[in-house]
């Protein structure tokens, strides 16, 4: 999510006050939040709804298998009562929650549910990543992956204080962690391997495995404040560069404990989605959701002088920032197999300003926009275009999007693709045929 919580207090802060106080940033704030934007319903050749899927915040494209993975909440009711990233803290929603994993085959554009075994407990889903199991070596030709997913569990201390009728003041309501599962491609079960947690994981949003290993994770904390008025300030004011990305290491084979954490990025505004760049590289993208910025860089070894960590820790070295005219969420890299149209896909909201009104409403409408940005190889300039736009009639919100190219031979030489779009409050994943 994005970033979701955007604006829970937005309109409670007088814009005139912000304008005079923070001046020039305001014009851009008006643009990014969509204050003056009228949502558009784009016209597309084909739109398919993957009915099995539920509220899926993120999509992970796994290049080796060509499959897309997603982690979903099958009950919108539950999402709108317990989902810490949207400041929904009604613990009754935890009991109603039904977390689910799906694997989507872009060849057939169908989704199949993957059942989780060896894990008992709620699975309150958010960001997801998938990494090849490079040690999987079976004669039967099978291959396997690790699925890594955020899980927004309630804090046991908060639950016990509630149960006792004791004061809950000062007790964080959520105690989110990361789940690591193992999945054999083509099977219908994912086996839970371990949970990963460290006190540095506070408001996790998205996760990637780095170094090709499920034992090295980068996790974004999307807010500094878990709730309250300062959280709204944090979203609205682009200067509130208070969030971090955490580098977590676990010990291979160990199922409990053994987690080391260090800071991989800090002092960024509303650090949100994180995604891999070109396959086989250490390229990484992190979005500052509420300020509409895509930050590109590489995962590198932390220098020994780095305050944050030991010699084997990793950090992100940013090299570039690309600005968009809306909030943007989970970034995904489109690797073009048929030409040189590779680039970044960025889903967002047309009018993030309206989230304050819609965020808890089961019938709310959240128009969306999906951007496609690529660097022109001749000029070195970023070329940005809107790949998909919706007034909320086809999908409610967009926070994850993956583009899969169509062979131009099938389209009379034209460059087209299937765009998978999902949202943090959407009912299903949809697939749209788009022109590149
Ligand atoms: C970080 O990126 C800059 C710019 O590309 C580069 O010059 C520098 O060597 C990089 N630092 C590390 C530690 O890789």
XYZ file of C-alpha atoms and ligand atoms in Angstrom:
450
model
C 0.000 0.000 0.000
C 0.698 1.791 -0.574
C 0.922 4.465 1.008
C -1.902 4.353 1.768
C -2.916 5.876 4.601
C -2.434 8.796 2.960
C -4.226 11.366 3.971
C -6.244 10.359 6.689
C -5.782 13.774 8.092
C -5.146 15.553 4.909
C -8.079 17.748 4.740
C -7.913 18.494 8.378
C -4.751 20.487 7.761
C -5.605 23.829 6.161
C -3.978 23.892 2.737
C -3.400 27.618 2.975
C -1.284 27.052 6.025
C 0.799 24.430 4.279
C 1.138 26.612 1.197
C 2.475 29.604 3.032
C 4.692 27.498 5.212
C 6.157 25.159 2.644
C 5.747 27.250 -0.514
C 6.982 25.764 -3.761
C 6.443 22.126 -2.843
C 2.759 22.835 -2.816
C 2.146 23.011 -6.535
C 3.710 19.602 -6.872
C 1.711 18.348 -3.900
C -1.509 19.444 -5.586
C -0.486 17.537 -8.719
C 0.680 14.361 -6.995
C -2.362 14.124 -4.752
C -4.600 14.640 -7.789
C -6.466 17.523 -6.197
C -7.335 19.031 -9.584
C -7.390 15.760 -11.571
C -10.596 14.346 -13.071
C -10.318 10.546 -13.212
C -10.513 8.995 -16.659
C -11.798 5.561 -17.723
C -9.402 4.458 -20.452
C -10.638 2.402 -23.404
C -9.003 -1.020 -23.800
C -9.327 -3.892 -26.248
C -9.652 -6.469 -23.497
C -10.042 -6.473 -19.711
C -10.081 -9.785 -17.818
C -10.858 -10.152 -14.116
C -9.122 -12.930 -12.198
C -12.167 -13.774 -10.085
C -10.412 -16.229 -7.740
C -8.124 -13.522 -6.416
C -9.120 -11.145 -3.638
C -7.587 -7.971 -2.272
C -4.007 -8.352 -3.466
C -1.726 -5.417 -2.745
C 1.341 -6.478 -4.727
C 2.441 -8.629 -7.657
C 5.853 -10.263 -8.064
C 7.026 -11.308 -11.521
C 9.465 -14.215 -11.345
C 11.606 -14.108 -14.477
C 13.000 -17.671 -14.285
C 9.558 -19.297 -14.316
C 7.701 -16.545 -16.162
C 5.019 -16.670 -13.449
C 3.457 -13.907 -11.387
C 2.888 -14.386 -7.654
C 0.564 -12.444 -5.407
C -0.421 -12.407 -1.731
C -4.055 -11.540 -1.102
C -6.670 -10.928 1.553
C -9.820 -12.704 0.456
C -12.134 -10.605 2.623
C -12.530 -6.890 1.887
C -14.410 -6.605 5.183
C -11.379 -7.870 7.049
C -9.020 -5.589 5.140
C -11.134 -2.591 6.069
C -11.158 -3.490 9.746
C -7.612 -4.741 10.393
C -4.857 -3.444 8.132
C -2.223 -1.414 9.993
C -0.902 0.328 6.826
C -4.332 1.935 6.411
C -4.572 2.602 10.149
C -7.353 0.008 10.447
C -6.920 -1.485 13.900
C -10.128 -3.368 14.717
C -8.782 -6.717 15.910
C -12.095 -8.411 15.033
C -10.846 -8.183 11.433
C -7.923 -10.461 12.273
C -10.262 -13.381 12.984
C -12.161 -12.810 9.748
C -9.013 -12.518 7.693
C -8.253 -15.064 4.999
C -4.764 -14.605 3.621
C -4.049 -16.422 0.370
C -1.269 -16.925 -2.137
C -1.897 -17.186 -5.875
C 0.268 -18.019 -8.826
C -0.757 -16.441 -12.121
C 0.270 -17.945 -15.440
C 0.632 -15.170 -18.033
C 0.300 -17.761 -20.840
C -3.275 -18.558 -19.855
C -4.011 -15.454 -17.772
C -5.440 -17.597 -14.990
C -4.752 -17.628 -11.261
C -4.405 -20.717 -9.069
C -4.480 -20.695 -5.320
C -1.486 -22.083 -3.472
C -2.295 -23.549 -0.059
C 0.004 -22.772 2.813
C 1.126 -25.680 4.984
C 3.188 -25.824 8.171
C 1.850 -22.459 9.364
C -0.984 -21.695 11.743
C -2.114 -18.158 12.338
C -3.365 -15.106 10.533
C -1.754 -14.073 7.262
C -2.475 -10.380 6.718
C -0.840 -9.784 3.381
C 0.959 -6.838 1.800
C 4.229 -6.825 -0.236
C 5.649 -10.009 -1.793
C 8.785 -11.165 -3.603
C 9.842 -14.463 -5.142
C 13.373 -15.786 -5.526
C 14.603 -18.949 -7.238
C 15.732 -21.776 -4.964
C 19.165 -22.239 -6.498
C 19.873 -25.330 -4.380
C 16.845 -27.215 -5.644
C 18.333 -30.080 -7.589
C 15.891 -32.824 -8.489
C 16.115 -35.359 -11.286
C 12.475 -34.857 -12.145
C 13.118 -31.530 -13.851
C 11.144 -29.569 -11.291
C 12.155 -26.164 -10.023
C 11.337 -24.311 -6.844
C 11.181 -20.821 -5.403
C 11.025 -19.046 -2.096
C 8.044 -16.759 -1.583
C 8.647 -13.896 0.821
C 5.649 -11.972 2.134
C 4.823 -9.338 4.732
C 2.363 -10.410 7.450
C 0.689 -7.695 9.558
C 0.039 -9.609 12.775
C -1.424 -7.929 15.840
C 0.938 -7.352 18.746
C 0.371 -10.085 21.388
C 0.960 -7.502 24.163
C -1.783 -5.329 22.725
C -4.172 -8.282 22.441
C -3.546 -9.388 26.008
C -4.038 -5.849 27.371
C -7.315 -5.665 25.431
C -8.418 -9.059 26.742
C -7.694 -8.019 30.328
C -9.407 -4.675 29.916
C -6.085 -3.050 30.865
C -4.746 0.182 29.415
C -3.353 -0.169 25.911
C -1.765 3.279 25.924
C 1.644 3.265 24.334
C 1.446 -0.352 23.207
C 1.920 -0.708 19.432
C -1.127 -2.472 17.989
C 0.687 -4.306 15.224
C 3.722 -6.516 15.277
C 4.262 -7.170 11.593
C 6.750 -9.745 10.370
C 7.930 -11.426 7.192
C 7.058 -14.987 6.168
C 9.336 -17.160 4.056
C 7.713 -20.062 2.192
C 9.011 -22.693 -0.192
C 7.066 -23.580 -3.328
C 7.699 -26.211 -5.995
C 6.588 -24.736 -9.325
C 3.416 -26.412 -10.555
C 2.367 -27.759 -7.155
C -0.553 -26.483 -5.110
C 1.152 -26.051 -1.735
C 3.708 -23.667 -0.277
C 5.511 -24.831 2.814
C 6.172 -22.241 5.502
C 9.889 -22.202 6.324
C 10.217 -19.456 8.883
C 9.071 -16.048 10.106
C 11.503 -13.139 10.210
C 11.256 -10.294 12.657
C 13.504 -7.708 14.272
C 12.619 -4.563 16.253
C 13.769 -2.545 13.212
C 10.747 -3.896 11.287
C 8.117 -1.368 12.388
C 5.750 -0.448 9.534
C 6.816 -2.893 6.819
C 5.256 -2.428 3.411
C 7.254 -4.273 0.801
C 10.119 -6.718 0.648
C 12.718 -8.027 -1.789
C 15.211 -10.840 -1.417
C 18.696 -9.714 -2.434
C 21.830 -11.577 -3.423
C 19.573 -14.285 -4.896
C 18.923 -15.593 -1.386
C 15.893 -15.845 0.885
C 18.292 -15.190 3.770
C 18.930 -11.574 2.795
C 15.962 -9.241 2.704
C 15.345 -5.547 2.189
C 12.152 -4.386 3.885
C 10.693 -0.884 3.581
C 9.154 0.810 6.626
C 6.610 3.120 4.985
C 5.972 5.419 7.934
C 7.779 6.573 11.027
C 4.519 7.061 12.922
C 2.201 4.086 13.258
C -0.883 6.264 13.727
C -2.046 9.686 14.873
C -1.823 13.226 13.615
C 1.907 13.149 12.975
C 1.352 10.266 10.598
C -0.853 12.529 8.486
C 1.758 15.264 8.564
C 4.301 12.682 7.528
C 2.282 11.833 4.428
C 1.372 15.360 3.410
C 4.635 17.067 3.915
C 7.170 15.856 1.367
C 9.935 17.153 3.602
C 9.085 14.543 6.240
C 11.975 12.318 5.221
C 11.618 9.997 8.161
C 11.419 6.472 6.777
C 13.958 3.695 6.385
C 14.649 0.448 4.594
C 16.004 -2.373 6.718
C 18.495 -5.010 5.601
C 17.763 -8.298 7.375
C 19.886 -11.380 7.393
C 18.894 -14.798 8.623
C 20.975 -17.903 9.154
C 20.377 -20.508 6.411
C 18.444 -23.491 7.750
C 17.516 -21.807 11.008
C 13.763 -21.630 11.558
C 13.634 -19.312 14.569
C 15.766 -16.362 15.664
C 19.198 -15.570 14.286
C 18.077 -12.330 12.615
C 20.536 -9.453 12.131
C 19.286 -6.055 11.027
C 20.911 -2.879 9.784
C 19.820 0.260 7.947
C 19.952 0.077 4.136
C 18.371 3.462 3.369
C 17.227 6.260 5.637
C 15.784 9.756 5.586
C 13.466 9.201 2.652
C 9.882 10.362 2.449
C 7.253 7.602 2.674
C 9.509 4.826 1.518
C 7.055 2.353 0.126
C 7.322 -0.181 -2.680
C 10.619 -1.882 -3.473
C 11.424 -3.852 -6.633
C 14.224 -5.474 -8.572
C 15.691 -3.905 -11.703
C 17.089 -5.840 -14.655
C 17.258 -9.576 -13.893
C 20.715 -10.705 -12.830
C 21.776 -7.257 -11.599
C 21.774 -5.631 -8.161
C 19.533 -2.821 -9.434
C 16.809 -1.794 -7.067
C 13.938 0.690 -7.091
C 12.200 2.220 -4.097
C 9.240 4.555 -4.370
C 8.462 7.530 -2.163
C 4.790 6.906 -2.609
C 3.093 10.034 -1.329
C 5.594 12.319 -3.066
C 5.438 10.447 -6.414
C 9.150 9.699 -6.666
C 10.885 6.619 -8.042
C 14.402 6.185 -6.702
C 16.791 3.947 -8.600
C 20.069 2.534 -7.367
C 22.038 -0.585 -6.598
C 22.426 -2.841 -3.602
C 26.063 -2.541 -2.502
C 28.200 -3.630 0.459
C 28.053 -1.107 3.276
C 31.303 0.804 3.587
C 33.223 0.074 6.766
C 32.715 3.676 7.861
C 28.959 3.296 7.631
C 27.453 3.899 11.017
C 24.759 1.371 10.493
C 26.479 -1.889 10.340
C 28.963 -4.643 10.227
C 31.180 -5.357 7.248
C 28.857 -7.823 5.554
C 25.810 -5.543 5.667
C 24.307 -4.150 2.485
C 22.884 -0.728 1.679
C 21.242 0.909 -1.329
C 23.325 3.375 -3.333
C 20.838 5.612 -5.139
C 21.840 7.069 -8.464
C 18.674 8.607 -9.883
C 15.222 9.980 -9.006
C 12.299 10.086 -11.442
C 9.197 12.139 -10.595
C 5.616 11.224 -11.467
C 2.435 13.297 -11.345
C 0.583 11.010 -8.932
C 1.365 8.968 -5.867
C 3.160 5.801 -6.958
C 3.310 2.422 -5.290
C 5.112 -0.882 -5.908
C 7.581 -0.547 -8.804
C 8.109 -3.430 -11.225
C 10.672 -3.732 -13.987
C 9.452 -4.718 -17.450
C 12.169 -6.561 -19.343
C 11.268 -6.444 -23.042
C 12.027 -9.745 -24.812
C 11.068 -8.384 -28.262
C 12.877 -5.044 -28.458
C 14.159 -2.142 -26.432
C 11.030 -1.025 -24.652
C 12.207 -2.171 -21.209
C 11.247 0.156 -18.391
C 9.505 0.656 -15.077
C 5.824 0.145 -14.344
C 4.401 2.292 -11.546
C 0.842 1.980 -10.279
C -0.797 4.770 -8.310
C -3.980 6.615 -7.486
C -5.509 9.330 -9.675
C -6.792 11.190 -6.638
C -4.926 10.164 -3.508
C -6.528 13.210 -1.910
C -9.832 11.294 -1.760
C -8.438 8.409 0.299
C -9.357 10.313 3.403
C -13.001 9.793 2.439
C -12.836 6.328 0.894
C -10.278 4.419 2.934
C -12.738 2.734 5.287
C -15.753 2.570 2.970
C -16.680 -0.881 1.591
C -18.336 0.871 -1.367
C -15.604 3.464 -1.844
C -14.267 4.275 -5.300
C -10.529 4.840 -5.824
C -9.574 5.726 -9.413
C -6.155 4.573 -10.534
C -3.370 5.271 -12.961
C -0.470 3.086 -14.090
C 2.679 4.729 -15.491
C 5.295 3.311 -17.794
C 8.697 4.999 -17.708
C 11.697 4.153 -19.815
C 14.931 5.843 -20.559
C 15.319 6.787 -24.203
C 18.542 5.055 -25.212
C 19.516 7.883 -27.586
C 18.718 10.977 -25.539
C 19.070 9.552 -22.032
C 15.754 11.253 -21.180
C 12.998 9.540 -19.248
C 9.897 8.967 -21.365
C 6.783 8.583 -19.215
C 3.370 7.570 -20.366
C 0.098 6.475 -18.849
C -0.380 2.803 -19.659
C -3.699 2.370 -17.890
C -6.195 4.741 -16.367
C -9.436 3.959 -14.623
C -12.162 5.952 -12.929
C -12.667 3.217 -10.360
C -15.278 1.329 -12.374
C -12.931 -1.533 -13.332
C -10.690 -1.694 -10.321
C -10.592 0.014 -6.950
C -7.083 1.409 -6.423
C -3.819 0.282 -8.018
C -0.771 -0.596 -5.952
C 0.835 -3.415 -7.955
C 1.283 -3.744 -11.717
C 3.284 -6.100 -13.918
C 3.596 -5.844 -17.705
C 4.076 -8.942 -19.869
C 4.925 -8.300 -23.531
C 2.914 -9.873 -26.345
C 4.874 -11.229 -29.296
C 4.459 -8.544 -32.003
C 3.887 -11.361 -34.538
C 0.552 -12.025 -32.825
C -0.437 -8.378 -33.104
C 0.368 -7.612 -36.727
C 3.718 -6.121 -35.728
C 2.243 -3.782 -33.114
C 3.785 -3.571 -29.664
C 1.259 -4.562 -27.052
C 1.279 -6.166 -23.640
C -0.894 -7.655 -20.948
C -0.853 -5.435 -17.909
C -1.707 -7.087 -14.577
C -3.106 -4.549 -12.132
C -4.068 -4.972 -8.496
C -4.828 -2.660 -5.581
C -4.639 -2.542 -1.796
C -8.466 -2.324 -1.713
C -9.300 -3.902 -5.098
C -11.671 -6.870 -5.208
C -9.554 -8.810 -7.727
C -6.490 -8.655 -9.937
C -7.372 -7.530 -13.475
C -5.521 -8.037 -16.762
C -5.694 -5.359 -19.446
C -4.380 -5.417 -23.016
C -2.419 -2.211 -23.483
C -0.468 -0.488 -26.267
C 3.210 0.008 -25.413
C 27.318 4.756 -5.835
O 26.936 5.294 -7.090
C 27.835 6.264 -7.593
C 27.194 6.885 -8.829
O 26.892 5.919 -9.806
C 29.164 5.610 -7.876
O 30.074 6.558 -8.367
C 29.692 4.998 -6.591
O 30.878 4.276 -6.852
C 28.657 4.065 -5.978
N 29.113 3.625 -4.663
C 29.219 2.344 -4.340
C 29.671 2.085 -2.943
O 28.991 1.434 -5.119
